[in-house]
Coordinates of C-alpha atoms and ligand atoms in Angstrom, one line a residue:
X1 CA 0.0 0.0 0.0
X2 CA 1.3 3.8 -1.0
X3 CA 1.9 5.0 2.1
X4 CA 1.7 8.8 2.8
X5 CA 5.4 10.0 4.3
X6 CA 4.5 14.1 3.8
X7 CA 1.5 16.1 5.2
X8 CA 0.9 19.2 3.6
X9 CA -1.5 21.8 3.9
X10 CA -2.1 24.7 1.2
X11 CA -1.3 28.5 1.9
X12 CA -4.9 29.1 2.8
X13 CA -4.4 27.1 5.4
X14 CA -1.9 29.0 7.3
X15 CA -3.6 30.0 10.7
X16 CA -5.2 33.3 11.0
X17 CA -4.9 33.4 14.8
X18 CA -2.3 32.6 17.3
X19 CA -3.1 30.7 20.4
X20 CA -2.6 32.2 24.0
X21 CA -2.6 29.5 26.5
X22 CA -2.6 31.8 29.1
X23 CA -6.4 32.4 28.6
X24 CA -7.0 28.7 29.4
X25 CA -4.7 28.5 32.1
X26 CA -6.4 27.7 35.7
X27 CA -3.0 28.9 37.5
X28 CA -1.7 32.0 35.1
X29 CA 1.8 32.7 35.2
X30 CA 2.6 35.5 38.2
X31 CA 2.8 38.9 36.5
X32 CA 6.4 40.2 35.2
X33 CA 7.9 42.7 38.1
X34 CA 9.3 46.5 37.6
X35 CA 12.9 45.9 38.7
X36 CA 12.9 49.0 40.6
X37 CA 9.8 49.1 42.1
X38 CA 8.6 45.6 42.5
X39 CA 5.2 46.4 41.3
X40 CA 3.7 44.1 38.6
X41 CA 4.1 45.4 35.0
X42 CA 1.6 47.0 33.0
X43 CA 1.8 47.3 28.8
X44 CA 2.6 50.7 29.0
X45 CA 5.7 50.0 31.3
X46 CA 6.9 48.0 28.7
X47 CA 6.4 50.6 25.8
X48 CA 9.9 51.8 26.1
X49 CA 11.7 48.8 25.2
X50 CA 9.0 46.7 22.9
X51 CA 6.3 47.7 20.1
X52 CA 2.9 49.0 22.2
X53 CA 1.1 45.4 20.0
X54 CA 3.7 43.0 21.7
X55 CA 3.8 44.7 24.7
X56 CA -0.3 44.0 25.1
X57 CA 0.1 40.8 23.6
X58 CA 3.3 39.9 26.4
X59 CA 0.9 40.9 29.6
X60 CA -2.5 39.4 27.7
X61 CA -4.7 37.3 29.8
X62 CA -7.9 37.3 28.5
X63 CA -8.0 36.7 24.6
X64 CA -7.2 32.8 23.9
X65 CA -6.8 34.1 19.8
X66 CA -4.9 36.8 18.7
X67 CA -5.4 37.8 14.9
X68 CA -2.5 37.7 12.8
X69 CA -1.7 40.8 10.7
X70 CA -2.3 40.1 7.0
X71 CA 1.0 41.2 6.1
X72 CA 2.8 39.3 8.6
X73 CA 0.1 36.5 6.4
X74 CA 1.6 37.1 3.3
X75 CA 5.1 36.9 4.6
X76 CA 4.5 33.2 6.2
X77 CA 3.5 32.3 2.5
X78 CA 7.3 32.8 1.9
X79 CA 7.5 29.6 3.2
X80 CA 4.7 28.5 5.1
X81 CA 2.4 26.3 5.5
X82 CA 5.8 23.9 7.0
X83 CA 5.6 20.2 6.4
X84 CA 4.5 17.1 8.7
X85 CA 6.8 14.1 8.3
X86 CA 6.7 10.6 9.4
X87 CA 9.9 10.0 9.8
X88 CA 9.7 6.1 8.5
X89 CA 13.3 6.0 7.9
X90 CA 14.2 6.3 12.2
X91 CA 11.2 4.0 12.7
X92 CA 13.0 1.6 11.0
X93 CA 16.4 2.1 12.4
X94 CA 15.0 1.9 15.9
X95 CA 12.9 -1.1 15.2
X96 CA 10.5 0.4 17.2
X97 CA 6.2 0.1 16.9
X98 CA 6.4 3.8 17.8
X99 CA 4.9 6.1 14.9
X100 CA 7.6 9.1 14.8
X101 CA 6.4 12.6 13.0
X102 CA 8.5 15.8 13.0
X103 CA 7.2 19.3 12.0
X104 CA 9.9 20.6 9.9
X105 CA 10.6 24.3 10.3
X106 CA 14.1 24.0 8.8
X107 CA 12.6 25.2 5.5
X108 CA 12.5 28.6 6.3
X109 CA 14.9 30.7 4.2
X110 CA 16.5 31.7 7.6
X111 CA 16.8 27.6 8.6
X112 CA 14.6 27.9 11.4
X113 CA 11.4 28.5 13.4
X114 CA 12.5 31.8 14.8
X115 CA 11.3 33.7 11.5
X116 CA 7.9 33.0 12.5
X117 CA 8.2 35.5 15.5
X118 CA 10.4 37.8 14.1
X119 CA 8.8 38.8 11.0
X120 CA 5.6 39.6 13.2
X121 CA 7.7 41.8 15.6
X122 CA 9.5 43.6 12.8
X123 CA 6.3 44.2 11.1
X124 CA 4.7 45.8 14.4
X125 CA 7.8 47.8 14.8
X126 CA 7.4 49.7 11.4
X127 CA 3.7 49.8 12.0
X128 CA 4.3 51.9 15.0
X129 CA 6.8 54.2 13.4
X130 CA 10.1 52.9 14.8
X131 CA 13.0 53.0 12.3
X132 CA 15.7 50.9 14.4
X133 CA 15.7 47.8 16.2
X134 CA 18.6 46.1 18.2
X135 CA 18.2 42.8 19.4
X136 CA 21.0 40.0 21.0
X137 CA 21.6 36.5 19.4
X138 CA 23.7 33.6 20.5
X139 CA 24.1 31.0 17.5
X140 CA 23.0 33.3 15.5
X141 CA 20.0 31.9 14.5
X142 CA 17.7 34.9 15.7
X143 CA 19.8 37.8 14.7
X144 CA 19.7 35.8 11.2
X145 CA 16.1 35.8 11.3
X146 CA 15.4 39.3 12.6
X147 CA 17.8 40.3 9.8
X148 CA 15.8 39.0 6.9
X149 CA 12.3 40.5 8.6
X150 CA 13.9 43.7 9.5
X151 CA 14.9 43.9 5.3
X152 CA 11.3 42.8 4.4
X153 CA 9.3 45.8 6.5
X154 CA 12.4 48.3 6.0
X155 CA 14.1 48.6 9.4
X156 CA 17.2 49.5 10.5
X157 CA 18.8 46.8 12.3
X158 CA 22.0 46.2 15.3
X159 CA 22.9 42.6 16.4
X160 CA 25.0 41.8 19.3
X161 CA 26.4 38.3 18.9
X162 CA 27.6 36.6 21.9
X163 CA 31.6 36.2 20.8
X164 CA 32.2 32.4 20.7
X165 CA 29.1 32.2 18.3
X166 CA 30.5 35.4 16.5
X167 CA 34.0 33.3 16.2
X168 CA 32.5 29.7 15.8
X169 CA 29.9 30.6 13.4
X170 CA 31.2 33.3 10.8
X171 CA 28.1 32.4 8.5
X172 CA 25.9 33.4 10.7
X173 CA 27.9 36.3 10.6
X174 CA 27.9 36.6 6.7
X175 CA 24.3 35.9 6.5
X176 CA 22.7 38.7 8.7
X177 CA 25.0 41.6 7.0
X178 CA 23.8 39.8 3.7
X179 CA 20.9 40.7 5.0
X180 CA 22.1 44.4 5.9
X181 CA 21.9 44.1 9.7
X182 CA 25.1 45.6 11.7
X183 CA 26.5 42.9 13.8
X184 CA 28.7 43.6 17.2
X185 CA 30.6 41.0 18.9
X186 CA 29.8 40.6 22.3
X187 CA 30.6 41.5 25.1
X188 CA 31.6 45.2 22.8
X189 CA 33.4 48.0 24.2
X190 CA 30.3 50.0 22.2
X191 CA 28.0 49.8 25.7
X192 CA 28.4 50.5 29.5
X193 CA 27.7 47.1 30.5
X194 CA 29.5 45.6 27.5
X195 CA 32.4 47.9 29.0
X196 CA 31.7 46.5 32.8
X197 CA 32.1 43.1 31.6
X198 CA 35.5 43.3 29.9
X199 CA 36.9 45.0 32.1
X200 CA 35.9 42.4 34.8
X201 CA 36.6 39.4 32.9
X202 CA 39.1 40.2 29.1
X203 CA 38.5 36.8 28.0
X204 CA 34.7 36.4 28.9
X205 CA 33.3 34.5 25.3
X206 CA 30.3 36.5 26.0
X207 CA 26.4 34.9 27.1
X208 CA 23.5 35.3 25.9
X209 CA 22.4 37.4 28.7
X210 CA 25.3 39.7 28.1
X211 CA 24.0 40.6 24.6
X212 CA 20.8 41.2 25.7
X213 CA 22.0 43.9 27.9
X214 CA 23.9 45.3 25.4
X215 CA 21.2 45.6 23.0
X216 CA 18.6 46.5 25.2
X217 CA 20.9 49.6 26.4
X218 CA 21.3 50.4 23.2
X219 CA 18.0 50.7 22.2
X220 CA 17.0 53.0 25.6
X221 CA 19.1 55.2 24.4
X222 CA 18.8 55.5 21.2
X223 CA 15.6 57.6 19.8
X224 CA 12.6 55.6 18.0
X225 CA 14.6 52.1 18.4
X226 CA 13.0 49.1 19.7
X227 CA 14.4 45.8 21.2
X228 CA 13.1 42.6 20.1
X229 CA 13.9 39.8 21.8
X230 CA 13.6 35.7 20.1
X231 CA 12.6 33.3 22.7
X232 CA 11.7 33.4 26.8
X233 CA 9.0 36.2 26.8
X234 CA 5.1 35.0 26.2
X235 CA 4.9 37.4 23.0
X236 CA 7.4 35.2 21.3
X237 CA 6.0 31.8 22.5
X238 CA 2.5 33.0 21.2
X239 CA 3.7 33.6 17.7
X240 CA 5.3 30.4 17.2
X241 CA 2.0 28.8 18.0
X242 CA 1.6 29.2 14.2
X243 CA 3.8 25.4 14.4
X244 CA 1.6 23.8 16.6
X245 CA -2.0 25.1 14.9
X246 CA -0.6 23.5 11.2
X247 CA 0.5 20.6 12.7
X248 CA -2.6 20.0 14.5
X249 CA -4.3 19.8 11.5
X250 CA -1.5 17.7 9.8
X251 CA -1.9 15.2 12.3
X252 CA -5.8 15.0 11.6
X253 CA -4.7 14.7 7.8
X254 CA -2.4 11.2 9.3
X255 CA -5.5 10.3 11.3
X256 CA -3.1 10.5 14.4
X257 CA -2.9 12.3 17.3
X258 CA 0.1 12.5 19.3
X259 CA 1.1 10.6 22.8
X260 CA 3.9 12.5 22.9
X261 CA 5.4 16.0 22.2
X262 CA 8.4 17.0 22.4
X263 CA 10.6 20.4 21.8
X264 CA 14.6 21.2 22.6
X265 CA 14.4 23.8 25.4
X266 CA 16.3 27.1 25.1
X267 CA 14.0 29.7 26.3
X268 CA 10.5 27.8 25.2
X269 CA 9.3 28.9 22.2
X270 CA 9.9 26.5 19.7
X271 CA 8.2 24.0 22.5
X272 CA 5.6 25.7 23.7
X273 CA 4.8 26.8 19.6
X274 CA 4.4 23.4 19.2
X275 CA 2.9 22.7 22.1
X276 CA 0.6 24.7 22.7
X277 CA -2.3 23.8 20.6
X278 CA -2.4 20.7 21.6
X279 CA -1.8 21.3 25.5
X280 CA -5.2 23.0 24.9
X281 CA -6.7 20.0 24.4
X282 CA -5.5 18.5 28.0
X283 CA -6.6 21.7 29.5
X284 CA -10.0 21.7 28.0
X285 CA -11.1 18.8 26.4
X286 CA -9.6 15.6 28.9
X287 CA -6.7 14.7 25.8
X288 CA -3.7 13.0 28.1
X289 CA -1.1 14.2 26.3
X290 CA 2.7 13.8 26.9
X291 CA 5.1 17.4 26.7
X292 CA 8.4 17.1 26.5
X293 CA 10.8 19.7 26.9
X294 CA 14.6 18.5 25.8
X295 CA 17.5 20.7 27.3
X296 CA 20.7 20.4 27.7
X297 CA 22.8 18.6 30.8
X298 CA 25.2 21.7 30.7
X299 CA 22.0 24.6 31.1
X300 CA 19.7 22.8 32.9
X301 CA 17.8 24.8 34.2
X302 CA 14.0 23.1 34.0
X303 CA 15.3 19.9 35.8
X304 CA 18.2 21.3 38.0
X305 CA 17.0 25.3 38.3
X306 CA 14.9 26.7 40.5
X307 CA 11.6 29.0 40.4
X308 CA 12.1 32.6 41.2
X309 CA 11.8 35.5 40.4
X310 CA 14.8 36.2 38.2
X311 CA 16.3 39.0 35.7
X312 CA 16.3 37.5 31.9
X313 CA 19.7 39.6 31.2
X314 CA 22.8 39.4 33.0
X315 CA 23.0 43.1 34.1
X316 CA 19.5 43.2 35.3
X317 CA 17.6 45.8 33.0
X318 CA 14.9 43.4 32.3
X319 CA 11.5 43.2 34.1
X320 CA 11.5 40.2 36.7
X321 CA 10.3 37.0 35.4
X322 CA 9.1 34.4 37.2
X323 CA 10.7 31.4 36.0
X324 CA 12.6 28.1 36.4
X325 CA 16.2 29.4 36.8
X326 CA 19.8 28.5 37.1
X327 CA 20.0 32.7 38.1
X328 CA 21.3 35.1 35.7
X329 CA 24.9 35.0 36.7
X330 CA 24.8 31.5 35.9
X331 CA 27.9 30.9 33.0
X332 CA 26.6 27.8 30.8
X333 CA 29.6 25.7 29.4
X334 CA 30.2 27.0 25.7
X335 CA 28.4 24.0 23.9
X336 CA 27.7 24.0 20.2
X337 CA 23.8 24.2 20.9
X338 CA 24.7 27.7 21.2
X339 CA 20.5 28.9 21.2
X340 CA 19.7 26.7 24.0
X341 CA 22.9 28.4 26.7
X342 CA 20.5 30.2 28.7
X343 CA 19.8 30.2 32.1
X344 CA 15.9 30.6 32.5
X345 CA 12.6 29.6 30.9
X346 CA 9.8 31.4 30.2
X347 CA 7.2 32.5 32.7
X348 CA 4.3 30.4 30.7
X349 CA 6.2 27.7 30.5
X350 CA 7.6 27.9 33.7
X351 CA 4.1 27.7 35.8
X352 CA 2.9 24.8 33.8
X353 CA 6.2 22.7 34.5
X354 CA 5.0 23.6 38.2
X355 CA 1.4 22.5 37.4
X356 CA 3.3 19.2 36.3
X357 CA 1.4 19.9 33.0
X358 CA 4.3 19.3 31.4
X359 CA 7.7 17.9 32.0
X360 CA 11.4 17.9 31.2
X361 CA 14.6 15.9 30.3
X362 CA 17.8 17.0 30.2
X363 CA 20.6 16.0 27.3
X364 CA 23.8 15.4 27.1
X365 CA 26.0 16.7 24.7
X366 CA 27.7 13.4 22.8
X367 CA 23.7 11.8 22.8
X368 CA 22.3 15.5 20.9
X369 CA 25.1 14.4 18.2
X370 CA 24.4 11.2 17.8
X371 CA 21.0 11.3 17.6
X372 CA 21.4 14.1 14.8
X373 CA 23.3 11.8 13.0
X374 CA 21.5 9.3 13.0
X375 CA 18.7 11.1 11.8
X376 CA 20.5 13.2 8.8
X377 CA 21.5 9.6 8.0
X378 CA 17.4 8.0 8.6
X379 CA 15.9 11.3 7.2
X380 CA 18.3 13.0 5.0
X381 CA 18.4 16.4 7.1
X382 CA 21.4 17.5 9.1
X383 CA 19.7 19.0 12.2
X384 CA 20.4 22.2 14.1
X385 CA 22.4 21.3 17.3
X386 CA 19.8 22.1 19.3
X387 CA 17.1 20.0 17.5
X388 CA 19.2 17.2 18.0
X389 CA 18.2 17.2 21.5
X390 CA 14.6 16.6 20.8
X391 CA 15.7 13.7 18.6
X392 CA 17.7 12.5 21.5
X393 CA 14.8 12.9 23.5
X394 CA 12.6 11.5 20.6
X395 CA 14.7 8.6 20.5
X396 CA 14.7 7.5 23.8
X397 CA 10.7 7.6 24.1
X398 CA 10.6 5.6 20.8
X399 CA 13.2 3.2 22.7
X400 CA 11.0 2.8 25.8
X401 CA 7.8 2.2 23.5
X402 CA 9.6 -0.8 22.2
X403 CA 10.5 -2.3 25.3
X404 CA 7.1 -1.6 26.4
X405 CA 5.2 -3.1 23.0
X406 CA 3.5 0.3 22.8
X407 CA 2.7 1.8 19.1
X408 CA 2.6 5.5 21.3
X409 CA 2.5 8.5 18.4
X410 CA 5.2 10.7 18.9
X411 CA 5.5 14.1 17.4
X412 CA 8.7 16.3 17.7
X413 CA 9.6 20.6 16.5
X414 CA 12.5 19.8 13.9
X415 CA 13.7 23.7 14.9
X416 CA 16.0 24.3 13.0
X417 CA 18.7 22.8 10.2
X418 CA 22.8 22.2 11.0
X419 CA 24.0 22.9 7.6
X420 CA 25.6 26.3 9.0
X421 CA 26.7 24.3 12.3
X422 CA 29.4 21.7 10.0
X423 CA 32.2 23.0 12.4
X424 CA 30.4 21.6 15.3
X425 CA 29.3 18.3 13.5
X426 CA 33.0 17.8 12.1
X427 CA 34.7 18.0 15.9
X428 CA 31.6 15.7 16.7
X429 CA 32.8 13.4 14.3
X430 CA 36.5 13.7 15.2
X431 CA 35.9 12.9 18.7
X432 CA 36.9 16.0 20.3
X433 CA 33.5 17.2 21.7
X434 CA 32.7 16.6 25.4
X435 CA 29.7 16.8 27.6
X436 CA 29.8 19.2 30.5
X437 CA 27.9 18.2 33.9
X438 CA 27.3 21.2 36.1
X439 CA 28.2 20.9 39.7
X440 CA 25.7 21.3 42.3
X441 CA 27.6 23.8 43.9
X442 CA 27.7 25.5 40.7
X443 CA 24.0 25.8 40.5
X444 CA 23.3 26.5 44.4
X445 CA 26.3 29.3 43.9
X446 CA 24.4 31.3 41.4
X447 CA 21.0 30.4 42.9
X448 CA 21.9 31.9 46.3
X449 CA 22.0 35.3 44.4
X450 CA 18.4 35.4 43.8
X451 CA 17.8 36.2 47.6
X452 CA 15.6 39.6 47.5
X453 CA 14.6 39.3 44.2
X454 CA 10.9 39.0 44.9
X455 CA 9.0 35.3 45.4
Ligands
PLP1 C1 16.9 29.5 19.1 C2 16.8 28.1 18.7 C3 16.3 27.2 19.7 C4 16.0 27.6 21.1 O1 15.1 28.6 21.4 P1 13.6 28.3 21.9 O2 13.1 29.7 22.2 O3 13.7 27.5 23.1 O4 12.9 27.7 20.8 C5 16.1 25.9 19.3 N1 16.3 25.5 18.0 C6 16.8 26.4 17.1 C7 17.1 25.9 15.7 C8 17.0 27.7 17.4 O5 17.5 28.6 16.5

């Protein structure tokens, strides 16, 4: 019998809405707190720093849909609807009864699901007259994206690049300036905290965290520039909800549902994108679903961290989240899953891994690898580092259905592709990549800072 391998929906059927959980939430996240004042956050305090549309959207309770801007529509199209695959080839190479799909946001011409937020943010920018926008990026992979949206709607854009990404991934590099974006190694002499840093610590390869101070200062100083930020705040997490919504679909069009789902874990939103939708169903309609968020054993801060109230930069200019953290002045090893080294999650995501809707595994380094090459070898696609860890994760589910004689339907967020990550595949293949445990004085070190930060 012809059996179907690709699930693929038409351009019209791109969602017009984007999911907020939060509206179904029986526990909603705590509110985000003024770092000065302690006082819970309103839009307007965030109208500084973010477009006045994300800004409602970030602190939105109430509206479960959110329309999507026709022009952000007609972007999508560039390479939206994404396809469904059943990934028969790792079936087979696990010899396991488990039915495997992946949602495969790789084909985006940026390589991964961060355009899907991105163009959405750059559009609202220009809507609301702003001709500049700064944002941070650690692999790379979000200051490539916001480069090709900020071209599309005509902005203006500065990327700070946290150094060993800036020096281990040069096309990364190449590809944002292609795009016309100005990109800054970080930590930069070019900012007061950048400054601060290095003169601290010379040889500090720079953090995620860093780079978002940088470009955050940057942008409060700066007249009619925005920050944007890629993962970790509920804005960004709601717009990659566009994943989920076509894969719930897809799923109905494989007359499947899935047991399982799982997402590699940097800040949440390629997981909760394509988790979302379908945690819906748990919520609301009794569906016993499986979420699974994959970090990695050297950042793990969902089954390790701790939930507090914490800063989501390094030099503390943003609002207080509260989420699952390892604290901000924890220093995560330099592995090559460069968009998954950061210390906290999400606040969403956060209070549902405290609901126990949801749960959590953690990754080692040498297992991401090998899992991504055994599925470039299965399924033909080199995956982004930090996909790998969902296939990790992926494979080890489809491992325990097999000992357990369980056909369970597992469904994972291919995030990104690795063709731009080679250098980190080649010293994978070489043998000279390690993984990095954390110590637990490591982690209770950087947690015992969080005293006074609001609980
Ligand atoms: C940035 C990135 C991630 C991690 O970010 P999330 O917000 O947790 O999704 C994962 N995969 C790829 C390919 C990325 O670029």
């Amino acid at each position: 019998m012809e059996r179907t391998k690709r699930f693929i929906l038409s351009e019209q059927e791109i969602p017009t809405q984007w999911y907020n959980i939060v509206a179904d939430m029986k526990n909603k996240p705590m509110p985000l707190l003024h770092p000065g004042t302690k006082q819970a956050m309103n839009p307007e305090d965030l109208f500084p720093i973010f477009a006045q549309e994300v800004s409602k959207q970030e602190l939105n309770q109430v509206d479960a849909w959110i329309p999507i801007p026709e022009e952000v529509r007609e972007q999508y199209k560039v390479y939206r609807t994404t396809p469904l695959v059943r990934a028969y080839g790792l079936e087979k190479a696990l010899d396991t009864p488990a039915h495997i799909y992946f949602k495969n946001e790789s084909v985006s011409p940026v390589g991964s699901h961060k355009l899907n937020s991105a163009l959405a943010q750059a559009y609202y920018c220009k809507q609301e007259g702003t001709t500049n926008i700064t944002t941070e990026t650690g692999a790379g992979q979000w200051g490539t994206a916001l480069s090709y949206a900020a071209k599309v709607f005509g902005l203006d854009l500065a990327v700070y690049m946290v150094k060993v990404s800036y020096e281990q991934k040069p096309y990364r590099r190449s590809l944002m300036q292609a795009w016309g974006a100005q990109v800054i190694a970080s930590p930069s002499m070019s900012t007061q905290s950048g400054r601060k840093i290095l003169t601290e610590k010379p040889n500090y390869q720079g953090s995620l965290g860093t780079a978002i101070s940088e470009a955050l200062e940057l942008a409060m100083q700066t007249p009619n520039c925005k920050y944007t930020l890629g993962s970790v705040l509920n804005h960004v997490t709601l717009h990659q909800t566009v994943i989920g919504l076509e894969a719930e679909k897809q799923m109905a069009l494989a007359g499947e549902y899935p047991d399982i789902v799982i997402g590699c874990f940097g800040g949440g939103s390629n997981f909760g994108g394509i988790s979302f939708p379908f945690l819906r169903h748990n919520i609301l309609g009794g569906k016993k679903t499986r979420f699974i968020a994959a970090e990695p054993s050297s950042c793990p801060k969902l089954t390790r961290g701790v939930f507090h109230y914490d800063f989501g930069d390094e030099a503390g200019y943003t609002p207080l989240i509260p989420m699952f953290t390892l604290g901000h002045t924890f220093a995560p090893a330099h592995i090559h899953a460069g968009g998954l080294r950061y210390h906290g999650a999400g606040s969403i995501v956060s209070q549902l891994i405290k609901d126990k809707l949801i749960e959590a595994v953690d990754i080692d380094q040498l297992d991401s690898f090998k899992a991504g090459i055994l599925f470039a070898q299965t399924e033909g696609i080199i995956p982004a580092p930090e996909s790998a860890h969902a296939i990790a994760a992926t494979v080890n589910e489809a491992l325990k259905a097999k000992e357990e004689g369980v056909a369970k339907t597992i469904l994972f967020n291919l995030s990104g592709h690795g063709l731009i990550d080679m250098t980190a595949y080649d010293q994978y293949l070489a043998g000279d990549l390690t993984n990095y445990s954390v110590p637990d004085e490591e982690i209770k070190k950087n947690i015992d800072q969080l005293e006074g930060l609001g609980s």
